Tab-separated table of C-alpha atoms in Angstrom:
chain	number	residue	atom	x	y	z
X	1	MET	CA	-49.200	54.034	128.807
X	2	ALA	CA	-45.456	54.587	128.625
X	3	LEU	CA	-42.768	52.177	127.465
X	4	ASN	CA	-41.349	51.891	130.982
X	5	GLU	CA	-44.562	50.072	131.946
X	6	LEU	CA	-43.280	47.088	129.961
X	7	TRP	CA	-41.159	46.195	132.985
X	8	ALA	CA	-43.571	47.110	135.786
X	9	ILE	CA	-43.107	43.997	137.897
X	10	GLU	CA	-46.515	44.169	139.575
X	11	MET	CA	-48.222	44.337	136.158
X	12	ILE	CA	-46.160	41.456	134.810
X	13	ILE	CA	-47.073	39.307	137.817
X	14	ALA	CA	-50.759	40.158	137.407
X	15	ALA	CA	-50.614	39.493	133.660
X	16	PHE	CA	-49.057	36.080	134.294
X	17	ALA	CA	-51.872	35.249	136.688
X	18	GLY	CA	-54.485	36.481	134.197
X	19	GLY	CA	-53.090	34.348	131.396
X	20	ALA	CA	-52.864	31.318	133.660
X	21	PHE	CA	-56.454	31.845	134.815
X	22	GLY	CA	-57.566	31.987	131.183
X	23	ALA	CA	-55.846	28.654	130.628
X	24	ALA	CA	-57.404	27.110	133.707
X	25	ILE	CA	-61.036	27.905	132.916
X	26	GLY	CA	-60.734	28.138	129.140
X	27	ALA	CA	-60.335	31.042	126.735
X	28	LEU	CA	-64.016	31.329	125.881
X	29	PRO	CA	-65.303	31.170	129.479
X	30	VAL	CA	-62.821	33.814	130.595
X	31	PHE	CA	-63.862	36.088	127.728
X	32	ILE	CA	-67.479	35.683	128.798
X	33	PHE	CA	-66.361	36.848	132.228
X	34	THR	CA	-64.882	39.924	130.528
X	35	GLY	CA	-68.267	40.619	128.965
X	36	PHE	CA	-70.063	40.537	132.305
X	37	ALA	CA	-67.348	42.706	133.853
X	38	VAL	CA	-67.824	45.282	131.081
X	39	ILE	CA	-71.577	45.332	131.723
X	40	ALA	CA	-70.976	45.812	135.444
X	41	GLY	CA	-68.467	48.598	134.849
X	42	GLU	CA	-70.552	50.474	132.307
X	43	VAL	CA	-73.723	50.248	134.384
X	44	ALA	CA	-71.800	51.455	137.421
X	45	SER	CA	-70.357	54.408	135.520
X	46	TYR	CA	-73.792	55.293	134.133
X	47	VAL	CA	-75.098	55.556	137.682
X	48	ASP	CA	-71.993	57.208	139.120
X	49	ALA	CA	-69.142	58.417	136.913
X	50	ASP	CA	-66.645	57.748	139.700
X	51	ALA	CA	-67.677	54.085	139.978
X	52	GLY	CA	-66.785	52.915	136.493
X	53	ALA	CA	-63.217	51.757	137.085
X	54	ILE	CA	-64.375	48.156	136.665
X	55	THR	CA	-64.305	48.471	132.880
X	56	GLY	CA	-60.834	49.928	132.488
X	57	ALA	CA	-59.077	48.406	135.485
X	58	VAL	CA	-60.657	44.948	135.511
X	59	ALA	CA	-62.453	44.030	132.282
X	60	PHE	CA	-59.889	45.660	129.973
X	61	GLY	CA	-57.018	45.884	132.447
X	62	VAL	CA	-54.588	43.460	133.987
X	63	PRO	CA	-55.282	40.670	134.567
X	64	PHE	CA	-58.537	40.160	132.587
X	65	SER	CA	-57.878	42.006	129.354
X	66	PRO	CA	-58.669	39.650	126.435
X	67	ALA	CA	-55.091	40.169	125.227
X	68	ILE	CA	-54.003	38.571	128.498
X	69	SER	CA	-56.620	36.106	129.727
X	70	PHE	CA	-58.283	35.066	126.452
X	71	ALA	CA	-55.039	35.039	124.470
X	72	GLY	CA	-53.281	33.147	127.264
X	73	GLY	CA	-56.077	30.598	127.279
X	74	ALA	CA	-55.958	30.197	123.490
X	75	ALA	CA	-52.182	29.687	123.561
X	76	ALA	CA	-52.474	27.164	126.386
X	77	THR	CA	-55.105	25.272	124.378
X	78	ALA	CA	-52.712	25.052	121.429
X	79	TYR	CA	-49.986	23.746	123.757
X	80	ALA	CA	-52.282	21.290	125.549
X	81	ALA	CA	-53.483	19.839	122.251
X	82	ASN	CA	-49.862	19.165	121.288
X	83	ARG	CA	-49.345	17.381	124.598
X	84	GLY	CA	-52.474	15.268	124.242
X	85	TYR	CA	-54.169	16.803	127.281
X	86	ILE	CA	-57.498	17.608	125.607
X	87	ASP	CA	-59.993	14.762	125.535
X	88	SER	CA	-63.127	16.695	124.578
X	89	GLY	CA	-65.517	15.606	121.851
X	90	PHE	CA	-64.749	18.728	119.827
X	91	ASP	CA	-65.297	18.205	116.095
X	92	TYR	CA	-62.333	20.284	114.918
X	93	HIS	CA	-58.653	20.123	115.826
X	94	LYS	CA	-58.405	20.018	119.610
X	95	ALA	CA	-56.204	23.126	119.566
X	96	LYS	CA	-59.291	25.092	118.495
X	97	ASP	CA	-61.398	23.987	121.465
X	98	ILE	CA	-61.292	27.278	123.371
X	99	GLY	CA	-64.367	26.360	125.402
X	100	PHE	CA	-62.473	23.530	127.119
X	101	ALA	CA	-61.247	24.229	130.659
X	102	LEU	CA	-57.656	23.025	130.928
X	103	GLY	CA	-57.591	22.702	134.706
X	104	SER	CA	-54.554	23.059	136.897
X	105	LYS	CA	-51.632	21.327	135.177
X	106	PRO	CA	-48.585	23.460	136.052
X	107	ASP	CA	-47.112	23.416	132.544
X	108	VAL	CA	-50.417	24.486	130.969
X	109	LEU	CA	-50.813	27.284	133.505
X	110	ALA	CA	-47.237	28.391	132.820
X	111	VAL	CA	-47.887	28.605	129.071
X	112	GLY	CA	-51.039	30.631	129.696
X	113	GLY	CA	-49.129	32.883	132.064
X	114	VAL	CA	-46.264	33.504	129.648
X	115	PHE	CA	-48.693	34.431	126.888
X	116	GLY	CA	-50.547	36.617	129.355
X	117	ILE	CA	-47.323	38.581	129.794
X	118	ILE	CA	-46.842	38.696	126.017
X	119	GLY	CA	-50.374	40.056	125.617
X	120	TYR	CA	-49.658	42.717	128.234
X	121	TRP	CA	-46.453	43.723	126.438
X	122	LEU	CA	-48.182	43.885	123.064
X	123	THR	CA	-50.883	46.129	124.520
X	124	VAL	CA	-48.365	48.445	126.180
X	125	LEU	CA	-46.356	48.757	122.964
X	126	SER	CA	-49.430	49.739	120.958
X	127	ALA	CA	-50.603	52.189	123.614
X	128	SER	CA	-47.174	53.758	124.057
X	129	PHE	CA	-47.142	54.845	120.416
X	130	SER	CA	-50.873	55.730	120.315
X	131	MET	CA	-51.375	53.262	117.488
X	132	PRO	CA	-54.653	53.869	115.616
X	133	TYR	CA	-56.582	50.727	116.481
X	134	ASP	CA	-57.897	48.774	119.461
X	135	HIS	CA	-54.711	47.886	121.307
X	136	ILE	CA	-56.225	44.934	123.145
X	137	ALA	CA	-57.694	43.398	119.994
X	138	MET	CA	-54.345	43.726	118.254
X	139	GLY	CA	-52.734	41.977	121.217
X	140	VAL	CA	-55.161	39.064	120.819
X	141	THR	CA	-54.483	38.893	117.084
X	142	LEU	CA	-50.683	38.997	117.291
X	143	SER	CA	-50.604	36.583	120.230
X	144	ALA	CA	-52.379	33.945	118.132
X	145	LEU	CA	-49.774	34.321	115.394
X	146	LEU	CA	-47.029	33.897	117.981
X	147	HIS	CA	-48.545	30.780	119.542
X	148	ARG	CA	-48.867	29.130	116.130
X	149	VAL	CA	-45.197	29.755	115.458
X	150	ALA	CA	-44.087	28.824	118.987
X	151	PHE	CA	-45.849	25.460	119.020
X	152	GLY	CA	-45.083	24.415	115.467
X	153	TYR	CA	-48.441	24.993	113.788
X	154	ASP	CA	-48.691	26.256	110.220
X	155	ILE	CA	-49.615	29.924	109.997
X	156	VAL	CA	-52.370	29.321	107.444
X	157	GLY	CA	-52.534	25.543	107.085
X	158	LYS	CA	-52.958	23.376	104.003
X	159	VAL	CA	-55.608	24.865	101.736
X	160	ARG	CA	-58.157	22.363	100.462
X	161	GLY	CA	-60.933	22.884	97.972
X	162	ASP	CA	-60.685	25.605	95.313
X	163	GLY	CA	-58.875	28.173	97.431
X	164	LEU	CA	-58.849	29.955	100.759
X	165	PHE	CA	-62.433	31.148	100.481
X	166	ASP	CA	-63.992	27.856	99.379
X	167	MET	CA	-66.248	26.441	102.114
X	168	SER	CA	-67.864	23.809	99.860
X	169	PRO	CA	-65.742	20.917	101.226
X	170	PHE	CA	-67.303	21.606	104.635
X	171	GLU	CA	-70.770	21.704	103.106
X	172	ARG	CA	-70.141	18.307	101.497
X	173	GLY	CA	-68.812	16.899	104.775
X	174	GLN	CA	-65.486	16.121	103.118
X	175	THR	CA	-62.751	14.867	105.450
X	176	ARG	CA	-59.028	15.443	105.173
X	177	GLY	CA	-58.677	12.007	103.645
X	178	GLY	CA	-61.039	12.991	100.854
X	179	ALA	CA	-63.970	10.855	102.019
X	180	VAL	CA	-67.357	12.111	103.157
X	181	ALA	CA	-67.787	12.079	106.936
X	182	ASP	CA	-70.094	9.345	108.221
X	183	GLY	CA	-70.512	10.776	111.717
X	184	GLY	CA	-67.776	8.608	113.207
X	185	GLU	CA	-65.015	9.817	115.488
X	186	GLY	CA	-61.569	10.753	114.242
X	187	ALA	CA	-62.470	11.899	110.719
X	188	ARG	CA	-61.495	15.557	110.660
X	189	LEU	CA	-63.249	17.812	108.166
X	190	SER	CA	-61.019	19.217	105.428
X	191	VAL	CA	-62.288	22.782	105.990
X	192	GLU	CA	-63.420	23.986	109.421
X	193	PRO	CA	-65.400	27.244	109.393
X	194	TRP	CA	-65.136	29.226	112.604
X	195	LEU	CA	-68.934	29.275	112.988
X	196	PRO	CA	-70.626	26.454	111.070
X	197	ASN	CA	-73.956	28.240	111.472
X	198	MET	CA	-72.692	31.674	110.380
X	199	TYR	CA	-70.335	31.703	107.436
X	200	LYS	CA	-72.518	32.426	104.394
X	201	TRP	CA	-71.906	35.962	103.193
X	202	GLN	CA	-75.518	37.111	103.154
X	203	GLU	CA	-76.147	35.811	106.665
X	204	VAL	CA	-72.987	37.401	108.025
X	205	ALA	CA	-73.911	40.704	106.382
X	206	ALA	CA	-77.468	40.648	107.728
X	207	ILE	CA	-76.488	40.054	111.351
X	208	GLY	CA	-73.736	42.666	111.024
X	209	VAL	CA	-76.176	45.401	110.030
X	210	VAL	CA	-78.655	44.461	112.764
X	211	VAL	CA	-76.053	44.328	115.523
X	212	GLY	CA	-74.326	47.491	114.307
X	213	ILE	CA	-77.554	49.501	114.456
X	214	SER	CA	-78.584	48.046	117.811
X	215	SER	CA	-75.152	48.749	119.266
X	216	ALA	CA	-75.155	52.297	117.922
X	217	TYR	CA	-78.522	52.862	119.589
X	218	ILE	CA	-77.203	51.599	122.937
X	219	ALA	CA	-74.158	53.859	122.626
X	220	LEU	CA	-76.169	56.911	121.626
X	221	VAL	CA	-78.647	56.669	124.486
X	222	THR	CA	-76.087	55.787	127.174
X	223	GLY	CA	-72.906	57.463	125.932
X	224	SER	CA	-71.025	54.170	126.391
X	225	PRO	CA	-69.045	52.729	123.461
X	226	PHE	CA	-68.472	49.509	125.421
X	227	LEU	CA	-71.843	48.416	126.834
X	228	ALA	CA	-73.070	46.747	123.646
X	229	PHE	CA	-69.726	44.936	123.381
X	230	GLY	CA	-70.138	43.641	126.927
X	231	ILE	CA	-73.670	42.429	126.184
X	232	SER	CA	-72.530	40.660	123.007
X	233	ALA	CA	-69.611	39.030	124.820
X	234	ALA	CA	-71.864	37.898	127.665
X	235	THR	CA	-74.271	36.186	125.243
X	236	LEU	CA	-71.461	33.763	124.444
X	237	LEU	CA	-72.334	32.060	127.719
X	238	PHE	CA	-75.139	30.363	125.793
X	239	LEU	CA	-72.727	29.304	123.050
X	240	ASN	CA	-70.427	27.795	125.658
X	241	LEU	CA	-73.434	25.951	127.121
X	242	GLY	CA	-74.197	24.390	123.758
X	243	VAL	CA	-77.020	26.569	122.423
X	244	GLU	CA	-77.052	25.960	118.674
X	245	ARG	CA	-76.927	28.639	115.960
X	246	LEU	CA	-76.011	31.409	118.369
X	247	PRO	CA	-74.282	34.225	116.433
X	248	VAL	CA	-71.033	35.754	117.685
X	249	THR	CA	-71.390	39.515	117.446
X	250	HIS	CA	-69.005	41.469	119.683
X	251	HIS	CA	-66.825	42.409	116.698
X	252	MET	CA	-69.877	44.079	115.148
X	253	ALA	CA	-71.041	45.702	118.386
X	254	LEU	CA	-67.852	47.503	119.415
X	255	PRO	CA	-67.075	49.167	116.054
X	256	GLY	CA	-70.768	49.990	115.558
X	257	SER	CA	-70.977	51.693	118.956
X	258	THR	CA	-67.654	53.457	118.561
X	259	ALA	CA	-68.353	54.744	115.049
X	260	ALA	CA	-71.718	56.155	116.121
X	261	LEU	CA	-70.122	58.055	119.012
X	262	ALA	CA	-67.231	59.181	116.815
X	263	TRP	CA	-69.812	60.755	114.494
X	264	THR	CA	-71.488	62.597	117.379
X	265	SER	CA	-68.168	63.572	119.014
X	266	GLY	CA	-69.038	61.377	121.983
X	267	ALA	CA	-72.389	63.016	122.650
X	268	ALA	CA	-75.288	60.752	123.590
X	269	GLU	CA	-77.509	62.092	120.832
X	270	LEU	CA	-79.808	59.723	118.955
X	271	GLY	CA	-79.869	60.382	115.220
X	272	VAL	CA	-80.602	58.587	111.963
X	273	VAL	CA	-77.161	59.174	110.436
X	274	ALA	CA	-75.349	57.892	113.525
X	275	LEU	CA	-77.528	54.767	113.583
X	276	LEU	CA	-76.809	54.084	109.916
X	277	ILE	CA	-73.080	54.615	110.478
X	278	GLY	CA	-73.263	52.043	113.271
X	279	GLY	CA	-75.026	49.639	110.921
X	280	PHE	CA	-72.388	50.178	108.233
X	281	PHE	CA	-69.538	49.462	110.635
X	282	GLY	CA	-71.346	46.393	111.930
X	283	LEU	CA	-71.648	45.208	108.332
X	284	ILE	CA	-68.048	45.750	107.246
X	285	CYS	CA	-66.593	44.294	110.440
X	286	ALA	CA	-68.829	41.235	110.176
X	287	LEU	CA	-67.626	40.692	106.606
X	288	PHE	CA	-63.991	41.322	107.532
X	289	GLY	CA	-64.275	38.739	110.311
X	290	GLU	CA	-65.533	36.224	107.769
X	291	VAL	CA	-62.684	37.028	105.390
X	292	PHE	CA	-60.200	36.561	108.225
X	293	GLN	CA	-61.664	33.230	109.334
X	294	ARG	CA	-61.512	31.833	105.798
X	295	ILE	CA	-57.827	32.721	105.539
X	296	PHE	CA	-56.477	32.065	109.028
X	297	TYR	CA	-58.959	29.792	110.821
X	298	ALA	CA	-60.713	27.404	108.453
X	299	HIS	CA	-57.546	25.726	107.172
X	300	GLY	CA	-55.415	26.056	110.299
X	301	ASP	CA	-55.130	24.057	113.497
X	302	THR	CA	-55.435	26.598	116.334
X	303	HIS	CA	-57.873	29.337	117.258
X	304	TRP	CA	-56.948	32.617	115.567
X	305	ASP	CA	-59.716	34.952	116.610
X	306	PRO	CA	-61.695	36.510	113.714
X	307	PRO	CA	-63.547	38.976	115.997
X	308	ALA	CA	-60.317	40.441	117.363
X	309	ALA	CA	-58.966	40.969	113.852
X	310	ALA	CA	-62.264	42.543	112.773
X	311	ILE	CA	-62.188	44.941	115.719
X	312	VAL	CA	-58.649	45.976	114.758
X	313	PHE	CA	-59.879	46.638	111.224
X	314	GLY	CA	-62.960	48.587	112.311
X	315	THR	CA	-61.209	50.749	114.872
X	316	PHE	CA	-58.352	51.456	112.460
X	317	LEU	CA	-60.880	52.709	109.921
X	318	ILE	CA	-62.520	54.919	112.554
X	319	ALA	CA	-59.130	56.395	113.467
X	320	MET	CA	-58.295	57.065	109.814
X	321	LEU	CA	-61.652	58.779	109.225
X	322	ALA	CA	-61.045	60.973	112.284
X	323	ILE	CA	-57.498	61.840	111.192
X	324	ALA	CA	-58.852	62.741	107.743
X	325	GLY	CA	-61.465	65.004	109.328
X	326	ILE	CA	-64.436	63.000	108.035
X	327	PHE	CA	-65.422	61.962	111.563
X	328	PRO	CA	-65.444	64.770	114.166
X	329	SER	CA	-63.676	62.471	116.644
X	330	SER	CA	-62.391	58.924	117.013
X	331	SER	CA	-64.226	58.295	120.312
X	332	TRP	CA	-61.804	56.260	122.475
X	333	VAL	CA	-59.560	55.044	119.624
X	334	ALA	CA	-56.020	56.458	119.583
X	335	THR	CA	-54.909	58.439	116.508
X	336	LEU	CA	-51.103	58.531	116.669
X	337	GLY	CA	-51.386	61.730	118.664
X	338	LEU	CA	-52.861	63.567	115.654
């Protein structure tokens, strides 16, 4: 991408529509759509290399890039919560309810659309300078910071317990008034872990290794760094439908797949070392996502996506290892032109 694409009117219009669509159906549902679109694109390209434009042009392009549609939906949720539009039974602050479809209110759609454009601009800026990380994931991450500032939310929130990393108030059921929750409505927990079923370090580490290895295998036998990501994103359909204890894993899958292919210079060659590298990247990105959620999600009031931040971290590390000559390539990750 070049900087002049910042002002490409057709792309801006499409980005506005993508952000508004994310607001209408909800940030999580639209991201699930991205997952299915990635699967469709990668399967198509595996069958016919000329048929894989779905991934780049649709799933990761305008208007359905997560930096546009998901980030627009998350921003619209933060706005709608401020306006009192969200009447779901969500246990946390309503601004975190990214599974809630916001419908067709013009002001909500406009907020989603504006943040869709912002996500497009953030992605173009990163791509124009070949920044060494996943440009879309960085767009998601920075967009969340911007919507917190724009709508008057604290960047981190008031820290309760014994510090940022202390999840024990949640485990005790402690509310923000200091009492223990009795199951009634309106008593907000003092600490709100992103995934109540997946925040303990050993559990996060275990699923990270498993998903990283599995994703590396998929990448090494298909040559696709994105298929495992699409599968992981699509599984969130079950989370959105209320399936309990479902792990969120796309931030382990994408770095695991990418690192494995970076080690093999993009060749679809199954090997023990590449599988273990995938497992290692799944592990460290899972743990980084947990670190991020404890700092920027658990004490705050809006959704600030831990997986997007973890993908930025993982892909940045891959780029640095490639620049240093430790990895033969960086797969699809940009490396500042080096």
